[in-house]
Short mmCIF file of C-alpha atoms and ligand atoms in Angstrom, two decimals:
data_model
loop_
_atom_site.label_atom_id
_atom_site.label_comp_id
_atom_site.label_asym_id
_atom_site.label_seq_id
_atom_site.Cartn_x
_atom_site.Cartn_y
_atom_site.Cartn_z
CA MET A 1205 57.19 -74.34 51.88
CA ALA A 1206 53.76 -72.86 51.59
CA SER A 1207 52.10 -69.74 52.82
CA CYS A 1208 48.50 -70.14 53.86
CA SER A 1209 46.08 -67.93 51.91
CA GLY A 1210 42.55 -68.71 50.81
CA SER A 1211 40.49 -71.80 51.44
CA PRO A 1212 42.26 -75.09 50.69
CA PRO A 1213 40.02 -78.08 49.91
CA ALA A 1214 37.70 -78.87 52.84
CA GLY A 1215 39.28 -81.10 55.43
CA VAL A 1216 42.90 -80.35 54.53
CA THR A 1217 43.34 -77.09 56.41
CA ASP A 1218 43.59 -78.39 59.96
CA GLU A 1219 46.17 -80.95 59.00
CA LEU A 1220 48.31 -78.46 57.07
CA VAL A 1221 48.20 -75.97 59.93
CA ALA A 1222 49.08 -78.68 62.48
CA ALA A 1223 52.05 -79.83 60.37
CA GLY A 1224 53.43 -76.32 59.77
CA ASN A 1225 55.17 -73.70 61.85
CA PRO A 1226 53.21 -70.43 62.20
CA ALA A 1227 55.13 -68.93 65.09
CA VAL A 1228 58.13 -67.32 63.44
CA ARG A 1229 59.79 -63.97 63.62
CA LEU A 1230 62.20 -62.73 60.98
CA CYS A 1231 65.81 -62.09 62.03
CA LEU A 1232 67.72 -59.77 59.72
CA HIS A 1233 71.51 -60.04 59.92
CA ALA A 1234 73.72 -57.46 58.20
CA GLN A 1235 77.00 -55.71 58.93
CA GLY A 1236 77.46 -57.85 62.07
CA ARG A 1237 74.16 -56.59 63.56
CA GLN A 1238 70.95 -58.46 64.13
CA ARG A 1239 67.41 -57.09 64.10
CA SER A 1240 64.28 -59.07 64.88
CA VAL A 1241 61.03 -58.08 63.22
CA PRO A 1242 57.57 -59.54 63.81
CA LEU A 1243 56.23 -61.45 60.86
CA PHE A 1244 52.53 -61.74 60.35
CA ASP A 1245 51.06 -61.59 63.85
CA LEU A 1246 48.28 -59.36 62.64
CA GLY A 1247 45.00 -60.89 63.73
CA LEU A 1248 43.45 -59.82 60.39
CA ALA A 1249 39.72 -60.27 60.68
CA ASP A 1250 38.93 -61.37 57.11
CA THR A 1251 40.97 -64.59 57.19
CA ALA A 1252 41.12 -67.41 59.71
CA TYR A 1253 44.83 -67.80 58.88
CA PRO A 1254 46.49 -64.39 59.43
CA TYR A 1255 50.05 -65.72 59.46
CA LEU A 1256 52.73 -67.21 57.25
CA LEU A 1257 52.80 -70.98 57.68
CA LEU A 1258 56.20 -72.57 57.16
CA LEU A 1259 55.66 -76.06 55.78
CA SER A 1260 57.83 -77.99 53.35
CA GLN A 1261 56.42 -78.65 49.91
CA ALA A 1262 56.97 -82.39 50.42
CA GLU A 1263 54.73 -82.27 53.50
CA THR A 1264 52.15 -80.19 51.65
CA GLU A 1265 52.12 -82.75 48.82
CA ARG A 1266 51.84 -85.63 51.34
CA VAL A 1267 48.79 -84.10 53.04
CA LEU A 1268 47.09 -83.27 49.73
CA GLY A 1269 47.92 -86.74 48.33
CA GLU A 1270 46.44 -88.49 51.38
CA HIS A 1271 43.34 -86.32 51.14
CA LEU A 1272 42.92 -87.25 47.46
CA ALA A 1273 43.38 -90.94 48.22
CA ALA A 1274 40.75 -90.73 50.99
CA ALA A 1275 38.39 -89.15 48.43
CA GLY A 1276 38.99 -92.12 46.12
CA VAL A 1277 41.27 -90.31 43.64
CA ASP A 1278 44.28 -92.38 42.72
CA VAL A 1279 47.47 -90.58 41.60
CA GLU A 1280 49.39 -92.92 39.29
CA ARG A 1281 53.14 -92.52 39.73
CA GLY A 1282 55.73 -93.61 37.17
CA VAL A 1283 53.45 -92.97 34.17
CA GLU A 1284 54.82 -90.53 31.60
CA LEU A 1285 52.97 -88.53 28.97
CA VAL A 1286 54.94 -88.98 25.72
CA GLY A 1287 52.43 -87.92 23.06
CA LEU A 1288 49.37 -85.71 22.74
CA ASP A 1289 46.99 -85.35 19.82
CA ALA A 1290 44.55 -82.52 20.41
CA GLY A 1291 43.53 -82.14 16.80
CA ALA A 1292 40.45 -84.23 16.18
CA GLY A 1293 36.93 -84.54 17.52
CA GLY A 1294 36.99 -81.82 20.14
CA GLY A 1295 38.96 -83.74 22.78
CA ALA A 1296 42.52 -85.02 23.02
CA VAL A 1297 44.28 -88.40 22.91
CA ALA A 1298 47.26 -88.80 25.24
CA THR A 1299 49.95 -91.42 24.79
CA LEU A 1300 51.19 -92.64 28.17
CA ARG A 1301 54.30 -94.77 28.85
CA HIS A 1302 54.16 -96.96 31.96
CA ALA A 1303 57.18 -97.95 34.07
CA ASP A 1304 57.33 -101.39 32.39
CA GLY A 1305 57.55 -99.74 28.93
CA ARG A 1306 53.92 -100.48 28.03
CA GLN A 1307 52.16 -97.69 26.11
CA GLU A 1308 48.55 -96.70 26.62
CA LEU A 1309 46.26 -94.37 24.66
CA VAL A 1310 43.81 -92.33 26.73
CA ALA A 1311 41.06 -90.23 25.14
CA ALA A 1312 39.92 -87.25 27.23
CA ARG A 1313 37.69 -84.23 26.75
CA PHE A 1314 40.26 -82.05 28.45
CA VAL A 1315 43.96 -82.33 29.32
CA VAL A 1316 45.62 -80.14 31.96
CA GLY A 1317 49.40 -79.88 31.83
CA CYS A 1318 50.51 -79.56 35.47
CA ASP A 1319 53.83 -81.06 34.52
CA GLY A 1320 56.22 -78.40 35.73
CA ALA A 1321 58.69 -76.00 34.15
CA HIS A 1322 59.79 -78.45 31.42
CA SER A 1323 56.15 -79.25 30.60
CA THR A 1324 55.82 -81.91 27.91
CA VAL A 1325 52.19 -80.83 27.42
CA ARG A 1326 53.34 -77.28 26.67
CA HIS A 1327 55.97 -78.51 24.17
CA LEU A 1328 53.56 -80.88 22.45
CA THR A 1329 50.92 -78.15 22.03
CA GLY A 1330 53.50 -75.68 20.69
CA ILE A 1331 52.85 -73.04 23.37
CA GLY A 1332 55.80 -70.69 23.87
CA PHE A 1333 57.54 -70.08 27.22
CA GLU A 1334 59.00 -66.60 27.11
CA GLY A 1335 61.56 -65.14 29.50
CA GLY A 1336 65.08 -66.06 30.54
CA ALA A 1337 67.41 -67.50 33.17
CA TYR A 1338 69.04 -65.59 36.03
CA PRO A 1339 72.84 -65.89 35.92
CA GLN A 1340 73.28 -66.65 39.66
CA THR A 1341 73.69 -70.15 41.06
CA PHE A 1342 72.14 -71.04 44.43
CA VAL A 1343 72.57 -73.91 46.84
CA LEU A 1344 69.57 -75.45 48.57
CA ALA A 1345 70.20 -77.68 51.60
CA ASP A 1346 67.98 -79.34 54.22
CA LEU A 1347 70.18 -79.83 57.28
CA GLU A 1348 70.84 -79.14 60.95
CA ALA A 1349 72.36 -75.81 62.01
CA ASP A 1350 73.81 -74.93 65.43
CA GLY A 1351 74.08 -71.32 66.56
CA VAL A 1352 70.80 -69.95 65.14
CA ASP A 1353 67.57 -69.16 67.01
CA GLY A 1354 65.11 -71.91 66.00
CA ALA A 1355 62.06 -69.72 66.69
CA ALA A 1356 62.85 -67.37 63.80
CA ALA A 1357 63.50 -67.37 60.06
CA HIS A 1358 66.87 -65.78 59.28
CA VAL A 1359 68.03 -63.57 56.42
CA PHE A 1360 71.73 -62.74 56.14
CA LEU A 1361 72.28 -59.77 53.82
CA ALA A 1362 75.76 -59.17 52.42
CA GLU A 1363 77.49 -57.45 49.52
CA GLN A 1364 77.85 -60.81 47.74
CA GLY A 1365 74.15 -61.71 47.98
CA MET A 1366 72.09 -63.40 50.69
CA LEU A 1367 71.60 -66.50 52.78
CA LEU A 1368 68.18 -67.63 54.00
CA LEU A 1369 67.42 -70.10 56.78
CA PHE A 1370 63.86 -71.34 57.37
CA PRO A 1371 62.87 -73.51 60.38
CA LEU A 1372 60.99 -76.11 58.36
CA GLY A 1373 61.26 -78.97 60.84
CA ARG A 1374 61.02 -81.73 58.25
CA PRO A 1375 62.93 -83.47 56.64
CA ALA A 1376 65.54 -81.56 58.68
CA SER A 1377 65.33 -78.69 61.15
CA TRP A 1378 66.46 -76.09 58.61
CA ARG A 1379 66.11 -75.30 54.92
CA MET A 1380 69.01 -73.19 53.73
CA ILE A 1381 69.04 -71.26 50.46
CA VAL A 1382 72.33 -69.50 49.79
CA MET A 1383 73.59 -67.62 46.77
CA ARG A 1384 77.02 -68.48 45.42
CA PRO A 1385 79.04 -65.23 45.26
CA PRO A 1386 79.38 -63.74 41.75
CA THR A 1387 83.05 -64.86 41.64
CA ASP A 1388 82.03 -68.52 42.14
CA HIS A 1389 81.57 -70.21 38.76
CA THR A 1390 80.56 -73.70 39.97
CA PRO A 1391 78.40 -75.34 37.26
CA PRO A 1392 74.82 -76.05 38.42
CA ASP A 1393 75.17 -79.82 37.92
CA ALA A 1394 78.25 -80.11 40.20
CA PRO A 1395 77.78 -82.17 43.40
CA VAL A 1396 77.56 -80.16 46.63
CA THR A 1397 79.52 -81.08 49.79
CA LEU A 1398 78.85 -80.06 53.41
CA ASP A 1399 82.30 -78.39 53.64
CA GLU A 1400 81.42 -76.25 50.65
CA VAL A 1401 78.04 -75.22 52.13
CA GLN A 1402 79.78 -74.39 55.43
CA THR A 1403 82.25 -72.15 53.56
CA LEU A 1404 79.34 -70.41 51.81
CA ALA A 1405 77.53 -69.93 55.14
CA ASP A 1406 80.70 -68.46 56.67
CA THR A 1407 80.81 -65.95 53.80
CA TYR A 1408 77.47 -64.52 54.91
CA ALA A 1409 77.31 -65.31 58.65
CA GLY A 1410 80.94 -65.15 59.75
CA ARG A 1411 81.55 -68.33 61.70
CA ALA A 1412 78.32 -68.02 63.68
CA ILE A 1413 76.58 -71.09 62.24
CA ARG A 1414 77.79 -74.72 62.38
CA LEU A 1415 76.12 -76.96 59.79
CA ARG A 1416 75.75 -80.74 60.06
CA ASP A 1417 73.69 -83.79 59.07
CA PRO A 1418 72.50 -82.72 55.60
CA VAL A 1419 69.46 -84.64 54.29
CA TRP A 1420 70.05 -83.34 50.78
CA MET A 1421 71.94 -80.55 49.02
CA THR A 1422 71.79 -79.31 45.46
CA ASN A 1423 72.77 -76.43 43.21
CA PHE A 1424 70.02 -74.72 41.28
CA ARG A 1425 69.49 -71.88 38.83
CA LEU A 1426 66.35 -69.77 38.59
CA HIS A 1427 64.29 -68.74 35.59
CA HIS A 1428 61.60 -66.19 34.92
CA ARG A 1429 59.29 -67.33 32.17
CA ALA A 1430 55.60 -67.25 31.27
CA ALA A 1431 53.58 -69.34 28.82
CA THR A 1432 52.38 -67.34 25.82
CA ARG A 1433 48.95 -68.99 26.20
CA TYR A 1434 47.29 -70.96 29.00
CA ARG A 1435 44.99 -72.82 26.63
CA ALA A 1436 45.11 -74.51 23.24
CA GLY A 1437 41.66 -76.02 22.48
CA PRO A 1438 41.02 -78.82 25.00
CA VAL A 1439 44.51 -78.46 26.53
CA PHE A 1440 45.24 -76.17 29.50
CA LEU A 1441 48.40 -75.31 31.42
CA ALA A 1442 48.59 -74.71 35.18
CA GLY A 1443 51.34 -74.14 37.76
CA ASP A 1444 55.01 -74.08 36.77
CA ALA A 1445 54.05 -75.28 33.30
CA ALA A 1446 52.52 -71.80 32.83
CA HIS A 1447 54.82 -69.56 34.90
CA ILE A 1448 58.13 -69.86 36.74
CA HIS A 1449 59.90 -67.22 38.77
CA SER A 1450 62.29 -66.80 41.68
CA PRO A 1451 61.10 -68.19 45.04
CA VAL A 1452 61.32 -64.71 46.62
CA GLY A 1453 57.89 -64.33 48.19
CA ALA A 1454 57.30 -68.10 48.38
CA GLN A 1455 54.51 -67.90 45.82
CA GLY A 1456 55.22 -70.51 43.14
CA MET A 1457 53.29 -73.42 44.52
CA ASN A 1458 50.51 -71.23 45.89
CA THR A 1459 50.00 -69.52 42.53
CA GLY A 1460 49.91 -72.94 40.85
CA ILE A 1461 47.34 -74.25 43.31
CA GLN A 1462 45.20 -71.17 42.68
CA ASP A 1463 45.43 -71.86 38.92
CA ALA A 1464 44.19 -75.39 39.56
CA VAL A 1465 41.32 -74.23 41.80
CA ASN A 1466 40.28 -71.60 39.23
CA LEU A 1467 40.30 -74.15 36.39
CA GLY A 1468 38.96 -77.13 38.33
CA TRP A 1469 35.42 -75.93 38.91
CA LYS A 1470 35.13 -74.59 35.35
CA LEU A 1471 36.14 -77.98 33.91
CA ALA A 1472 33.71 -79.73 36.29
CA GLN A 1473 30.91 -77.47 35.06
CA ALA A 1474 31.89 -78.05 31.42
CA LEU A 1475 31.89 -81.82 31.95
CA ARG A 1476 28.35 -81.56 33.35
CA GLY A 1477 27.36 -79.72 30.18
CA LYS A 1478 26.76 -76.45 32.07
CA ALA A 1479 29.45 -74.26 30.54
CA GLY A 1480 29.69 -72.46 27.24
CA PRO A 1481 33.13 -71.80 25.67
CA ALA A 1482 33.30 -68.41 27.45
CA LEU A 1483 33.54 -70.03 30.89
CA LEU A 1484 36.61 -72.04 29.89
CA ASP A 1485 38.10 -68.99 28.14
CA SER A 1486 37.84 -67.12 31.43
CA TYR A 1487 40.58 -69.31 32.92
CA GLU A 1488 43.32 -67.66 30.85
CA GLN A 1489 41.65 -64.22 31.10
CA GLU A 1490 41.77 -64.47 34.89
CA ARG A 1491 44.97 -66.37 35.60
CA ALA A 1492 47.47 -65.16 32.95
CA PRO A 1493 47.49 -61.59 34.40
CA VAL A 1494 48.09 -63.09 37.87
CA GLY A 1495 51.02 -65.15 36.57
CA ARG A 1496 52.50 -62.01 34.94
CA MET A 1497 52.01 -59.96 38.13
CA VAL A 1498 53.76 -62.57 40.32
CA LEU A 1499 56.61 -62.66 37.81
CA ARG A 1500 57.02 -58.87 37.90
CA PHE A 1501 56.86 -58.73 41.71
CA THR A 1502 59.36 -61.55 42.28
CA ASP A 1503 61.67 -60.21 39.57
CA ARG A 1504 61.95 -56.83 41.33
CA ALA A 1505 62.47 -58.37 44.78
CA PHE A 1506 65.05 -60.77 43.37
CA ALA A 1507 66.97 -57.89 41.76
CA VAL A 1508 67.34 -56.21 45.17
CA ALA A 1509 68.43 -59.52 46.73
CA VAL A 1510 71.19 -60.38 44.26
CA SER A 1511 72.27 -57.30 42.30
CA THR A 1512 75.99 -56.46 42.11
CA ASN A 1513 75.21 -52.81 41.33
CA PRO A 1514 77.02 -50.77 44.05
CA VAL A 1515 73.93 -48.66 44.82
CA VAL A 1516 71.68 -51.72 45.20
CA ARG A 1517 74.40 -53.49 47.23
CA PHE A 1518 74.52 -50.50 49.58
CA ALA A 1519 70.72 -50.53 49.85
CA ARG A 1520 70.71 -54.26 50.56
CA THR A 1521 73.27 -54.21 53.35
CA ARG A 1522 72.61 -50.77 54.95
CA ILE A 1523 69.20 -49.35 54.03
CA VAL A 1524 67.01 -52.51 53.99
CA PRO A 1525 68.15 -53.76 57.46
CA ALA A 1526 67.60 -50.30 58.96
CA LEU A 1527 64.34 -49.51 57.18
CA LEU A 1528 62.53 -52.85 57.28
CA PRO A 1529 62.02 -52.99 61.09
CA VAL A 1530 60.71 -49.40 61.00
CA LEU A 1531 58.34 -50.15 58.12
CA LEU A 1532 57.13 -53.42 59.61
CA ALA A 1533 56.36 -51.71 62.92
CA SER A 1534 53.36 -50.25 61.09
CA LYS A 1535 50.38 -52.58 61.17
CA LEU A 1536 49.18 -51.20 57.84
CA VAL A 1537 52.49 -52.00 56.12
CA ARG A 1538 52.57 -55.47 57.68
CA ALA A 1539 48.98 -56.10 56.59
CA THR A 1540 49.72 -54.95 53.02
CA ALA A 1541 52.88 -57.08 52.87
CA PHE A 1542 50.99 -60.07 54.25
CA ARG A 1543 48.12 -59.69 51.80
CA THR A 1544 50.58 -59.48 48.91
CA VAL A 1545 52.69 -62.48 49.94
CA ALA A 1546 49.65 -64.58 50.93
CA GLU A 1547 47.96 -63.63 47.62
CA LEU A 1548 44.77 -62.52 49.39
CA ASN A 1549 44.57 -59.48 47.12
CA ILE A 1550 44.30 -61.48 43.94
CA GLY A 1551 40.99 -60.85 42.24
CA TYR A 1552 39.25 -60.81 38.91
CA ARG A 1553 37.53 -57.41 38.75
CA HIS A 1554 36.53 -56.28 35.25
CA ARG A 1555 36.84 -59.82 33.82
CA PRO A 1556 33.87 -61.26 31.89
CA LEU A 1557 32.71 -63.42 34.82
CA SER A 1558 32.55 -60.51 37.28
CA ALA A 1559 29.38 -58.40 37.17
CA GLN A 1560 27.45 -56.01 39.38
CA GLY A 1561 23.72 -55.36 39.29
CA ALA A 1562 21.71 -52.30 40.21
CA GLY A 1563 22.30 -50.70 43.60
CA ALA A 1564 25.33 -52.82 44.56
CA PRO A 1565 26.65 -51.84 48.02
CA ARG A 1566 29.17 -49.00 47.94
CA ARG A 1567 31.40 -50.88 50.36
CA GLY A 1568 32.23 -54.56 50.65
CA PRO A 1569 33.99 -56.84 48.16
CA ARG A 1570 33.45 -56.03 44.48
CA ALA A 1571 32.57 -58.58 41.85
CA GLY A 1572 35.78 -60.55 41.20
CA ASP A 1573 37.20 -60.05 44.72
CA ARG A 1574 37.86 -62.87 47.16
CA LEU A 1575 34.92 -63.14 49.58
CA PRO A 1576 36.32 -62.01 52.95
CA ASP A 1577 35.80 -64.19 55.99
CA ALA A 1578 33.76 -62.91 58.97
CA PRO A 1579 32.24 -64.41 62.11
CA LEU A 1580 28.59 -65.51 62.07
CA PRO A 1581 26.19 -65.56 65.06
CA THR A 1582 26.24 -68.76 67.07
CA SER A 1583 22.70 -69.49 65.89
CA GLU A 1584 24.00 -70.15 62.33
CA ALA A 1585 25.02 -73.62 61.16
CA ALA A 1586 28.57 -72.38 60.50
CA SER A 1587 30.62 -70.05 62.67
CA THR A 1588 32.23 -68.08 59.81
CA LEU A 1589 31.34 -66.98 56.29
CA HIS A 1590 34.06 -69.21 54.82
CA GLN A 1591 32.73 -72.24 56.69
CA LEU A 1592 29.29 -71.39 55.32
CA ILE A 1593 30.52 -71.54 51.72
CA ALA A 1594 33.01 -74.41 52.20
CA ARG A 1595 30.81 -76.93 50.39
CA PRO A 1596 31.98 -77.14 46.73
CA GLY A 1597 29.68 -75.28 44.34
CA TRP A 1598 28.01 -71.91 43.84
CA HIS A 1599 26.67 -70.09 46.91
CA LEU A 1600 24.17 -67.24 47.08
CA LEU A 1601 24.14 -64.96 50.12
CA LEU A 1602 20.81 -63.17 50.57
CA CYS A 1603 21.51 -60.28 52.92
CA GLY A 1604 19.42 -57.77 54.80
CA PRO A 1605 16.02 -57.85 56.56
CA ALA A 1606 14.35 -61.28 56.71
CA ASP A 1607 11.19 -60.01 54.99
CA ALA A 1608 13.21 -58.81 51.98
CA TRP A 1609 13.46 -62.38 50.69
CA PRO A 1610 9.96 -63.96 50.74
CA ALA A 1611 9.61 -67.53 49.50
CA THR A 1612 7.73 -66.31 46.42
CA VAL A 1613 10.89 -64.50 45.34
CA THR A 1614 13.45 -67.14 46.25
CA ALA A 1615 11.38 -69.94 44.62
CA ARG A 1616 12.66 -68.60 41.29
CA LEU A 1617 16.15 -69.81 42.30
CA ASP A 1618 15.11 -73.44 42.77
CA ARG A 1619 16.01 -74.46 39.23
CA TYR A 1620 19.69 -73.49 39.61
CA ARG A 1621 22.42 -75.63 41.12
CA LEU A 1622 23.43 -73.37 44.01
CA THR A 1623 23.26 -73.27 47.78
CA VAL A 1624 21.24 -70.35 49.12
CA HIS A 1625 22.00 -68.80 52.52
CA ARG A 1626 20.07 -66.05 54.28
CA LEU A 1627 22.21 -63.62 56.22
CA THR A 1628 19.75 -61.58 58.19
CA GLY A 1629 21.02 -61.04 61.74
CA ALA A 1630 24.69 -61.70 60.99
CA VAL A 1631 25.80 -58.15 61.77
CA PRO A 1632 29.66 -58.41 61.58
CA ALA A 1633 29.44 -60.42 58.34
CA LEU A 1634 26.90 -58.01 56.82
CA ARG A 1635 29.12 -55.08 57.76
CA ARG A 1636 32.09 -56.74 56.04
CA LEU A 1637 29.92 -57.18 52.96
CA GLY A 1638 29.01 -53.49 53.07
CA VAL A 1639 25.32 -54.23 53.72
CA THR A 1640 23.56 -51.98 56.20
CA GLY A 1641 19.84 -52.41 56.79
CA VAL A 1642 18.79 -52.86 53.16
CA ALA A 1643 18.58 -55.96 50.98
CA ALA A 1644 21.58 -57.02 48.91
CA LEU A 1645 22.85 -60.25 47.43
CA TYR A 1646 26.24 -61.79 46.77
CA LEU A 1647 26.75 -64.72 44.40
CA VAL A 1648 29.98 -66.58 45.24
CA ARG A 1649 31.81 -68.80 42.75
CA PRO A 1650 33.03 -72.28 43.70
CA ASP A 1651 36.55 -70.85 44.19
CA GLY A 1652 35.36 -68.33 46.81
CA HIS A 1653 35.38 -65.18 44.64
CA VAL A 1654 32.36 -62.90 44.35
CA SER A 1655 30.96 -63.26 40.85
CA TYR A 1656 27.84 -61.07 41.01
CA ARG A 1657 26.32 -58.71 43.53
CA SER A 1658 23.41 -56.32 43.54
CA GLY A 1659 21.61 -54.05 45.90
CA ASP A 1660 17.95 -54.94 46.33
CA SER A 1661 15.69 -57.98 46.22
CA ASP A 1662 14.96 -57.71 42.49
CA LEU A 1663 16.37 -60.93 41.02
CA THR A 1664 16.24 -59.92 37.34
CA GLY A 1665 20.00 -59.26 36.98
CA LEU A 1666 20.95 -62.30 39.03
CA LEU A 1667 18.72 -64.63 37.01
CA ALA A 1668 20.26 -63.38 33.75
CA TYR A 1669 23.72 -63.97 35.24
CA LEU A 1670 22.79 -67.49 36.41
CA ASP A 1671 21.32 -68.37 33.00
CA ARG A 1672 24.55 -67.25 31.32
CA TRP A 1673 27.20 -68.71 33.65
CA VAL A 1674 25.68 -71.34 35.93
CA GLY A 1675 22.92 -72.98 33.89
CA ALA A 1676 19.64 -74.36 35.16
C1 LIG B 2576 64.37 -73.22 45.79
C2 LIG B 2576 62.89 -73.13 45.60
C3 LIG B 2576 62.09 -72.75 46.67
C4 LIG B 2576 60.72 -72.63 46.52
N1 LIG B 2576 59.98 -72.23 47.59
C5 LIG B 2576 58.64 -72.08 47.45
C6 LIG B 2576 57.82 -71.66 48.54
O1 LIG B 2576 58.32 -71.39 49.62
N2 LIG B 2576 56.48 -71.53 48.35
C7 LIG B 2576 55.89 -71.82 47.16
O2 LIG B 2576 54.67 -71.68 47.04
N3 LIG B 2576 56.64 -72.23 46.10
C8 LIG B 2576 57.99 -72.38 46.21
N4 LIG B 2576 58.74 -72.79 45.15
C9 LIG B 2576 58.07 -73.05 43.86
C10 LIG B 2576 57.40 -74.43 43.83
O3 LIG B 2576 58.33 -75.42 44.16
C11 LIG B 2576 56.83 -74.68 42.43
O4 LIG B 2576 56.12 -73.55 42.01
C12 LIG B 2576 55.88 -75.90 42.44
O5 LIG B 2576 56.59 -77.08 42.72
C13 LIG B 2576 55.23 -76.06 41.07
O6 LIG B 2576 54.34 -77.14 41.13
P1 LIG B 2576 53.85 -77.83 39.78
O7 LIG B 2576 52.98 -78.96 40.23
O8 LIG B 2576 53.32 -76.82 38.84
O9 LIG B 2576 55.19 -78.42 39.11
P2 LIG B 2576 56.20 -79.49 39.69
O10 LIG B 2576 56.31 -79.40 41.17
O11 LIG B 2576 57.45 -79.34 38.88
O12 LIG B 2576 55.51 -80.89 39.37
C14 LIG B 2576 55.40 -81.36 38.05
C15 LIG B 2576 55.12 -82.85 38.09
O13 LIG B 2576 54.87 -83.30 36.77
C16 LIG B 2576 55.63 -84.48 36.54
N5 LIG B 2576 55.91 -84.59 35.09
C17 LIG B 2576 56.75 -83.83 34.35
N6 LIG B 2576 56.72 -84.23 33.06
C18 LIG B 2576 55.84 -85.25 32.99
C19 LIG B 2576 55.38 -86.10 31.92
N7 LIG B 2576 55.80 -85.95 30.66
N8 LIG B 2576 54.47 -87.08 32.20
C20 LIG B 2576 54.01 -87.24 33.48
N9 LIG B 2576 54.40 -86.47 34.53
C21 LIG B 2576 55.31 -85.48 34.28
C22 LIG B 2576 56.88 -84.31 37.37
O14 LIG B 2576 57.47 -85.59 37.63
C23 LIG B 2576 56.31 -83.66 38.63
O15 LIG B 2576 55.82 -84.64 39.52
C24 LIG B 2576 60.12 -72.91 45.27
C25 LIG B 2576 60.92 -73.31 44.19
C26 LIG B 2576 62.29 -73.40 44.34
C27 LIG B 2576 63.12 -73.81 43.17
#
């Protein structure tokens, strides 16, 4: 499952949205009562996707895989990394084992370990993975369920824990995640039967739900761990290799994809010879705090969901079901919850790559923030700010009166690899950027975050920034 947040690679978005299910409410069931609360029907103006999109991870991977193949990138399956020497010559040599047993040595300038929680890359580079395992065992099942409203996601809260049902659609109508009660000591590697899952569902939902036709069922345990470093010389970690946590909040895959997007453009720039060591260092400086924050957030939410403490149990079954509908009736609370879950608030203020020049607008996104979306006048080539900057690379937004940016000034930008846009009459977009009547500029990184902004048409600060981070 994935929640839709920033800007996925160009061309993928429409297909992901078409494959997913955005039209869900949340049904809370507790103490024999049911309450329906709206999910993220907010119409937020700074994103084209102001809703939670329910889409299985397998589908997400299929769409991304097909997009890669269409772009000529071949993902080799059945090839295992078994050795890694990152010691000599500035790069690394990986030993790969193919399905037929053949071994291959591959020399690379950089290696990125996106190899999951048990990351071989992390082990071979000696990077620690600190944290622990939660004691609870869960069952995950993709199956059919009769007796539940298919237009909603369902949460059953009980003293023993909780049961979640998501209308995923594929590979089966429902994904069920259910906690085994604390008295159940089934080992995680035991096989799971439909009868057993039905008994578990009855524990939380009475006999309201009839389960059938499972596509697959498994036990699983959850961990909360973070890598002690995200980089060792030419080797980087991203995704679950760097951080794992409970799926409360549905943020694991999204956080991993954001790691990859953050690192991807920096590696591309380094491979073109346009990046000093500081640019690659900024990956860990920016992403490790995000990994830690997601871990803290999910750890707290998970504690409320599973704790056997009598006070927390009371809160889970009585206070949360009564309070949540009241809280979520407020648009502000819903917007804050949405921004947190969708990871729209993640930013890199006060990191080395984020800088502000003289006279930066008092409002609008700060350096490090995600560039908000906004509509553009129909006369523009793109209809929104995000469409304008969709092309991979650095973008410069020159804002304010047309005569603030004469060609004699902007000619000084010609030697840099960036796309320059003039936003003169784009009033809603300028307002969102905090620009009113005067000249201002926003430099946007390839991952859609503001990297530099300043408040008049003097390019001195910008040129120094470009010389340092972008290169001529
Ligand atoms: C029950 C559950 C529900 C979840 N729900 C959500 C959700 O709703 N939303 C969300 O965003 N996230 C969710 N997650 C988290 C999400 O599944 C993970 O965060 C995500 O899969 C991590 O992706 P990854 O590519 O980093 O690692 P993985 O998905 O683990 O992929 C690692 C890959 O590396 C390969 N590999 C491993 N070792 C080697 C080696 N030595 N050589 C070559 N290849 C290797 C593996 O075969 C695998 O293909 C959930 C997780 C769980 C457990």
